[in-house]
XYZ file of C-alpha atoms in Angstrom:
458
model
C 5.211 8.666 22.776
C 6.637 9.930 19.129
C 5.907 13.493 18.322
C 3.575 12.438 15.416
C 0.551 14.907 13.999
C -1.904 13.950 11.604
C -5.580 14.653 11.085
C -7.832 12.318 12.783
C -11.095 11.305 10.973
C -13.235 14.265 12.132
C -10.244 16.620 11.406
C -9.818 15.329 7.604
C -13.522 15.537 7.054
C -14.169 19.199 8.562
C -10.972 20.042 6.006
C -12.368 18.352 3.577
C -15.801 20.438 3.826
C -13.681 23.582 4.027
C -12.205 22.434 0.782
C -15.663 22.046 -0.869
C -17.070 24.928 0.440
C -14.781 27.399 -1.916
C -15.626 24.932 -4.833
C -18.034 26.196 -7.947
C -16.896 23.370 -10.801
C -19.590 20.607 -11.887
C -17.743 18.378 -9.431
C -14.802 18.340 -6.968
C -12.711 15.817 -5.443
C -10.618 16.359 -2.452
C -7.711 14.363 -1.653
C -5.857 14.564 1.794
C -2.744 13.080 2.989
C -1.777 13.500 6.478
C 1.181 12.009 8.654
C 4.777 12.105 9.981
C 7.657 9.970 8.907
C 10.778 9.411 10.849
C 14.180 8.016 9.530
C 17.537 6.930 10.853
C 20.398 6.166 8.371
C 23.253 4.540 9.876
C 27.127 3.683 8.033
C 30.209 2.849 9.642
C 28.707 1.431 12.522
C 27.192 4.497 13.992
C 24.165 6.788 13.231
C 25.314 9.328 10.306
C 21.715 11.233 9.922
C 18.215 10.996 11.357
C 15.355 13.414 10.755
C 11.870 13.808 10.715
C 8.672 15.356 8.906
C 4.847 16.387 9.399
C 2.854 17.575 6.736
C -0.464 17.402 4.993
C -1.268 18.147 2.032
C -4.281 18.694 0.123
C -5.355 17.738 -3.447
C -8.465 19.279 -5.504
C -9.340 17.749 -8.338
C -11.878 20.249 -10.397
C -14.234 18.981 -13.507
C -16.053 21.148 -15.623
C -18.223 19.699 -18.056
C -15.397 17.100 -19.478
C -12.343 19.147 -18.616
C -10.621 18.159 -15.553
C -7.362 19.562 -13.831
C -5.717 19.025 -10.628
C -3.330 21.585 -7.910
C -2.023 21.015 -4.627
C -1.034 22.941 -1.192
C -0.070 22.031 1.867
C -0.832 25.400 3.791
C -4.067 24.685 5.350
C -5.280 28.363 5.755
C -8.460 28.964 4.202
C -6.564 31.666 1.808
C -4.137 29.117 0.677
C -7.272 26.514 0.235
C -9.416 29.003 -1.513
C -6.475 29.658 -4.365
C -5.852 26.356 -4.823
C -9.573 25.533 -5.412
C -9.610 28.577 -7.751
C -6.547 27.401 -9.607
C -7.689 24.050 -10.308
C -10.540 25.375 -11.764
C -9.063 27.728 -13.834
C -6.902 25.088 -15.047
C -10.050 22.768 -15.824
C -11.205 25.479 -18.199
C -8.041 25.639 -20.290
C -7.708 21.777 -20.287
C -8.530 19.393 -23.206
C -12.056 17.593 -23.016
C -11.545 13.910 -21.499
C -13.451 11.763 -23.666
C -13.097 9.039 -20.563
C -13.485 11.335 -17.932
C -15.882 9.437 -15.175
C -18.499 11.669 -12.774
C -17.146 11.820 -9.342
C -18.621 8.712 -6.890
C -20.814 9.331 -4.049
C -20.952 7.372 -0.529
C -19.538 3.753 -0.842
C -18.865 1.297 1.848
C -15.426 -0.036 2.665
C -13.762 -3.048 4.627
C -12.324 -2.146 7.822
C -8.513 -2.201 7.969
C -7.053 -1.576 11.625
C -3.379 -0.505 10.146
C -2.693 1.559 12.604
C -0.323 0.395 15.327
C 0.556 2.294 18.430
C 4.258 0.681 18.873
C 5.391 2.143 15.431
C 4.329 5.736 16.139
C 6.245 5.131 19.319
C 9.595 5.192 17.396
C 11.218 8.345 18.288
C 14.773 9.011 17.483
C 15.972 7.543 20.936
C 13.902 4.377 20.211
C 15.321 4.134 16.408
C 19.075 4.674 17.628
C 18.172 1.929 20.033
C 17.196 -0.186 17.359
C 20.245 0.728 15.224
C 22.525 -0.518 18.348
C 20.788 -3.514 18.598
C 21.342 -4.153 14.205
C 25.123 -3.498 14.994
C 25.389 -5.909 18.039
C 23.395 -8.751 15.932
C 26.099 -8.064 13.572
C 28.901 -8.408 15.665
C 27.869 -11.301 17.546
C 27.657 -12.944 13.889
C 30.884 -12.257 13.215
C 33.013 -12.297 16.563
C 36.136 -13.113 14.328
C 35.863 -10.552 11.968
C 36.854 -7.155 12.924
C 36.427 -3.569 11.168
C 32.890 -5.055 9.350
C 31.384 -2.118 7.813
C 27.888 -1.614 8.607
C 25.250 -0.013 7.267
C 21.438 0.383 7.198
C 18.080 2.435 6.974
C 15.475 2.627 9.238
C 11.901 4.671 8.236
C 9.061 4.825 10.357
C 5.738 6.389 9.001
C 2.739 6.819 11.563
C -0.530 8.163 10.469
C 0.003 8.044 6.883
C -4.038 9.170 6.853
C -5.888 9.177 3.994
C -8.696 10.688 2.764
C -11.173 11.327 0.027
C -14.223 13.384 -0.111
C -16.027 14.374 -3.325
C -18.642 16.775 -3.917
C -21.558 14.033 -4.183
C -21.080 13.100 -0.478
C -18.412 10.508 -0.653
C -16.107 10.845 2.231
C -13.119 8.228 3.062
C -10.716 7.992 5.569
C -8.112 5.527 6.840
C -5.000 5.833 8.685
C -1.976 3.502 8.859
C 1.388 2.795 10.091
C 4.456 1.278 8.339
C 8.078 1.042 8.829
C 11.349 -0.682 6.886
C 14.625 -1.522 8.145
C 17.379 -2.625 5.881
C 20.704 -3.850 7.210
C 23.563 -3.962 4.689
C 27.191 -5.668 6.190
C 30.502 -5.448 4.066
C 33.942 -7.072 4.677
C 36.934 -5.308 5.597
C 38.769 -6.688 2.714
C 35.548 -5.397 0.485
C 34.871 -8.522 -1.385
C 32.176 -9.887 0.902
C 28.653 -8.398 0.986
C 25.127 -9.483 2.780
C 22.082 -7.951 3.149
C 18.950 -8.093 5.134
C 15.660 -6.208 5.096
C 12.046 -6.641 6.168
C 9.053 -4.484 6.761
C 5.779 -4.516 8.802
C 2.810 -2.440 10.154
C 4.180 -3.365 13.448
C 7.407 -2.272 14.647
C 7.504 -5.465 17.514
C 7.179 -7.754 14.355
C 10.828 -6.756 13.374
C 13.759 -7.834 15.116
C 17.038 -5.754 14.088
C 19.199 -8.192 16.074
C 18.398 -10.328 13.940
C 18.627 -8.738 10.635
C 22.012 -7.830 11.731
C 22.878 -11.174 12.154
C 21.732 -12.397 8.934
C 23.676 -9.684 7.148
C 26.939 -10.133 8.598
C 26.598 -14.275 8.210
C 26.076 -13.622 4.589
C 28.674 -10.911 4.334
C 31.215 -13.198 5.766
C 30.156 -16.345 3.944
C 30.421 -14.459 0.678
C 33.984 -13.119 0.856
C 36.653 -13.703 -1.908
C 33.399 -14.810 -4.497
C 34.623 -17.108 -7.321
C 33.652 -16.826 -10.950
C 31.604 -19.467 -12.856
C 30.294 -19.530 -16.551
C 26.932 -17.608 -16.723
C 24.128 -19.759 -18.450
C 20.983 -21.305 -17.544
C 21.040 -22.557 -13.614
C 18.987 -23.876 -11.230
C 18.174 -20.835 -8.689
C 16.847 -20.223 -5.053
C 15.526 -17.035 -4.422
C 15.112 -15.758 -0.938
C 11.866 -13.780 -0.454
C 13.328 -10.757 -1.003
C 14.593 -11.327 -4.561
C 10.800 -12.775 -5.381
C 9.936 -9.423 -4.016
C 12.249 -7.553 -6.313
C 10.791 -9.050 -9.281
C 6.999 -10.533 -9.140
C 5.516 -7.340 -8.380
C 6.421 -6.171 -11.786
C 3.553 -8.823 -13.417
C 1.027 -6.415 -11.733
C 0.846 -4.155 -14.654
C 0.207 -7.027 -17.355
C -3.129 -7.440 -15.399
C -4.608 -4.369 -17.095
C -8.074 -5.143 -18.431
C -7.854 -2.501 -20.879
C -4.466 -3.331 -22.454
C -5.423 -7.076 -22.707
C -9.125 -6.544 -24.288
C -7.023 -4.317 -26.644
C -4.772 -6.844 -28.188
C -1.678 -4.827 -26.467
C -1.345 -7.144 -22.947
C 1.164 -10.131 -21.820
C -2.591 -11.836 -21.660
C -3.956 -10.903 -24.702
C -4.980 -13.795 -27.288
C -3.850 -13.875 -30.842
C -7.159 -12.860 -33.021
C -8.868 -11.182 -29.990
C -9.995 -12.263 -26.237
C -7.870 -12.752 -22.854
C -6.434 -15.401 -21.502
C -8.806 -15.420 -18.385
C -9.559 -18.752 -17.486
C -6.632 -20.195 -18.899
C -3.284 -21.492 -17.341
C -0.528 -19.230 -17.270
C 1.744 -20.548 -14.460
C 2.613 -23.600 -12.441
C -0.579 -25.224 -10.512
C 0.978 -23.920 -7.117
C 0.744 -20.501 -7.952
C -1.679 -18.287 -6.206
C -1.428 -14.434 -6.390
C -3.846 -11.907 -4.978
C -4.406 -8.544 -3.358
C -6.083 -8.183 -0.247
C -6.455 -4.735 2.050
C -7.936 -6.611 4.792
C -5.969 -9.877 5.165
C -3.966 -9.804 7.933
C -0.505 -10.139 6.589
C -1.486 -7.267 4.291
C -3.491 -4.574 5.950
C -3.495 -2.325 2.935
C -5.419 0.590 1.900
C -9.129 -0.194 1.650
C -9.924 2.744 -1.538
C -8.461 4.272 -3.841
C -7.691 7.719 -4.808
C -11.037 8.290 -6.245
C -12.942 6.906 -3.327
C -13.488 3.306 -5.131
C -13.052 0.036 -2.554
C -10.153 -1.765 -3.240
C -11.257 -5.312 -2.269
C -9.628 -8.713 -2.468
C -8.484 -9.462 -6.004
C -7.381 -12.929 -7.277
C -5.001 -12.386 -10.109
C -3.868 -16.117 -10.600
C -5.114 -18.997 -8.433
C -3.899 -22.699 -8.519
C -1.673 -21.163 -11.635
C -4.966 -19.885 -13.587
C -5.592 -16.569 -14.665
C -8.403 -15.626 -12.765
C -8.846 -11.911 -12.791
C -8.036 -8.350 -14.881
C -7.521 -4.931 -13.008
C -10.326 -2.596 -14.555
C -10.232 1.006 -14.338
C -13.704 2.386 -13.821
C -14.041 3.566 -17.265
C -13.152 0.456 -18.566
C -15.356 -1.353 -16.688
C -17.986 0.715 -17.975
C -16.980 -0.112 -21.363
C -16.971 -4.085 -21.009
C -19.887 -4.237 -18.248
C -17.416 -5.518 -15.891
C -16.659 -4.898 -12.219
C -14.069 -1.990 -11.693
C -11.205 -3.031 -9.176
C -9.938 0.451 -8.365
C -6.509 1.848 -8.633
C -7.639 5.374 -10.093
C -6.595 8.387 -8.258
C -5.620 11.503 -10.824
C -2.579 12.014 -9.353
C -3.577 11.419 -5.613
C -0.837 8.875 -5.264
C -2.838 5.688 -3.652
C -3.613 3.770 -6.176
C -4.618 0.121 -6.055
C -1.123 -1.246 -5.169
C -2.331 0.078 -1.930
C -4.141 -3.238 -1.140
C -0.792 -5.189 -1.371
C 0.531 -8.428 -2.843
C 0.959 -11.618 -1.343
C 1.950 -14.967 -2.705
C 1.119 -17.954 -0.282
C 3.883 -20.158 -0.060
C 4.608 -23.286 2.334
C 6.404 -24.443 5.343
C 9.976 -25.484 3.475
C 12.675 -22.791 5.233
C 15.207 -21.457 2.387
C 17.739 -24.113 3.576
C 15.004 -27.084 2.699
C 15.200 -25.579 -0.945
C 18.908 -25.574 -0.891
C 19.210 -29.274 0.514
C 17.221 -30.516 -2.482
C 18.932 -28.985 -5.027
C 22.145 -30.946 -6.881
C 23.525 -27.998 -8.269
C 22.206 -24.385 -8.380
C 22.702 -20.652 -6.774
C 21.394 -18.958 -4.343
C 20.299 -15.601 -4.557
C 20.142 -13.032 -1.579
C 18.016 -10.173 -3.782
C 18.506 -8.338 -7.158
C 18.655 -4.489 -7.920
C 19.341 -2.392 -10.956
C 16.212 -3.963 -12.846
C 15.020 -2.136 -15.744
C 12.534 -4.006 -18.323
C 13.333 -5.122 -21.678
C 9.944 -6.330 -22.935
C 6.844 -4.821 -21.420
C 4.627 -7.583 -23.687
C 6.572 -10.483 -21.709
C 7.300 -8.845 -18.821
C 11.174 -9.676 -19.484
C 13.142 -7.550 -17.395
C 17.303 -7.808 -16.814
C 19.089 -7.040 -13.540
C 22.260 -8.202 -11.312
C 22.177 -9.996 -8.266
C 23.974 -8.291 -5.139
C 24.713 -8.928 -1.373
C 24.971 -12.815 -1.264
C 25.392 -15.328 -4.402
C 26.290 -18.937 -3.876
C 26.924 -21.852 -5.604
C 24.967 -24.751 -3.976
C 26.168 -28.197 -4.649
C 24.539 -31.730 -3.431
C 22.301 -29.777 -0.910
C 25.351 -27.486 0.553
C 26.232 -24.120 0.043
C 29.748 -24.784 -1.045
C 31.181 -21.047 -1.860
C 30.440 -17.814 -3.039
C 30.121 -16.487 -6.659
C 30.807 -13.397 -8.279
C 27.528 -11.571 -9.009
C 25.600 -12.155 -12.687
C 23.666 -10.159 -14.660
C 20.700 -12.126 -15.769
C 17.637 -11.676 -17.932
C 14.541 -13.120 -16.939
C 10.296 -12.806 -16.867
C 8.631 -13.143 -14.048
C 5.697 -14.785 -15.656
C 8.310 -17.112 -17.238
C 9.704 -18.049 -13.838
C 6.482 -18.678 -12.271
C 6.027 -21.424 -15.028
C 9.491 -22.989 -13.989
C 9.238 -23.437 -10.284
C 10.520 -26.591 -8.976
C 9.104 -25.797 -5.114
C 7.913 -23.299 -3.013
C 9.095 -22.374 0.544
C 7.648 -20.269 3.359
C 6.595 -16.838 2.521
C 7.358 -13.585 4.730
C 6.641 -10.310 4.886
C 9.264 -8.248 3.123
C 7.829 -4.918 3.016
C 4.607 -3.397 4.637
C 1.945 -5.090 2.514
C 3.967 -7.411 0.740
C 4.387 -10.925 1.336
C 6.634 -13.367 -0.834
C 7.742 -16.881 -0.220
C 11.038 -18.270 -1.516
C 11.315 -20.366 -4.908
C 13.238 -22.905 -6.672
C 13.406 -21.865 -10.195
C 14.807 -24.314 -12.864
C 16.961 -22.561 -15.882
C 17.336 -18.938 -14.952
C 19.677 -17.040 -17.305
C 22.359 -15.419 -16.155
C 24.419 -13.334 -18.885
C 27.364 -12.362 -17.425
C 29.389 -11.706 -14.829
C 29.675 -8.664 -12.468
C 32.855 -7.407 -10.345
C 30.161 -5.502 -8.034
C 29.899 -6.908 -4.454
């Protein structure tokens, strides 16, 4: 069994009570993060580093009148905890008044989410080394005629990930989880071909390291000696990883406050919002749900507010926006969560999912007369937050598709695109798969993706 150390529910509750016992502020909130993390990095076909950490951190938020401040520690002696509480209270007295401050929450009801998997907690250094050897063997099997493949990657497992929130008003929330991510990058000896494959899960047994190694090596060999074609607008087939690289950037656009104040992506000229209007292809549904069996996310945010299923887009129609507790009170709406006062586990903990179809990436390729197959994106930066326009580069396997077949590798591109525009130019949707723990995305076939220039990067 892995040498893990994280606080049980009883231990976390006892720790929170100790901290609250030192508090003299009008209101106090305690956030606890406790868990173990182990990682193994490999490059050049061998393990280069391996390490692990075990830690418990306590965050204290003190409220005095309308003034609030936070302090943190990972030393759990009574002396350290008392100093941390006193520091938070001293800082609160020095802070300016916050007109939007909300009172701490009392007891809440949370969805039952079972996200802790012993198989993931069992990833000892030896088990991680075995997984690396399987990935390396998979790469070799996929390219038996190519010697000296450069295989690199990163395996990280988190066990425990126990999150707890307690308040001076009697709230206590606790949630343990596991997660694991494995990525493999393969380069050919001549330096012209590169392939990438990755996935993540709560349950380590859902991951096949050998399959990832094979996939990355196959792409690397196929992408050797890429050729340049003119930038411009092309039909693209985006693999699930490429979709996961850009679609979550849309989440910030669902903020109710910026929308209501006329500053948001979904604000209407002259006032009002586009809630209830069609904003995407009718085949698009996008939601967060901590209880979804493919997501298994955090059932509460850093304030202890329950996180429930929220559908952002349903059949192409904008259905809901995200409300903080303050803005929900102002607008007479239901808060959706995402607050945390710096506790570091907000609304994104509920996960994100876009359902797909039964079509494979190969099916999308076969239906394409001319287009570009993209493995993934990187170095993505915002150009215009209002339209969610971003720029980035393709990487690790970009291919030309002609008459339903992948015909040759292409040099990489820089591109400018908005995930919102992307969802309005869908030709087809493929099978959804888990790209990380709490993230499920499909492959997409999109018209008129704008490639602006070439890149010599592999």
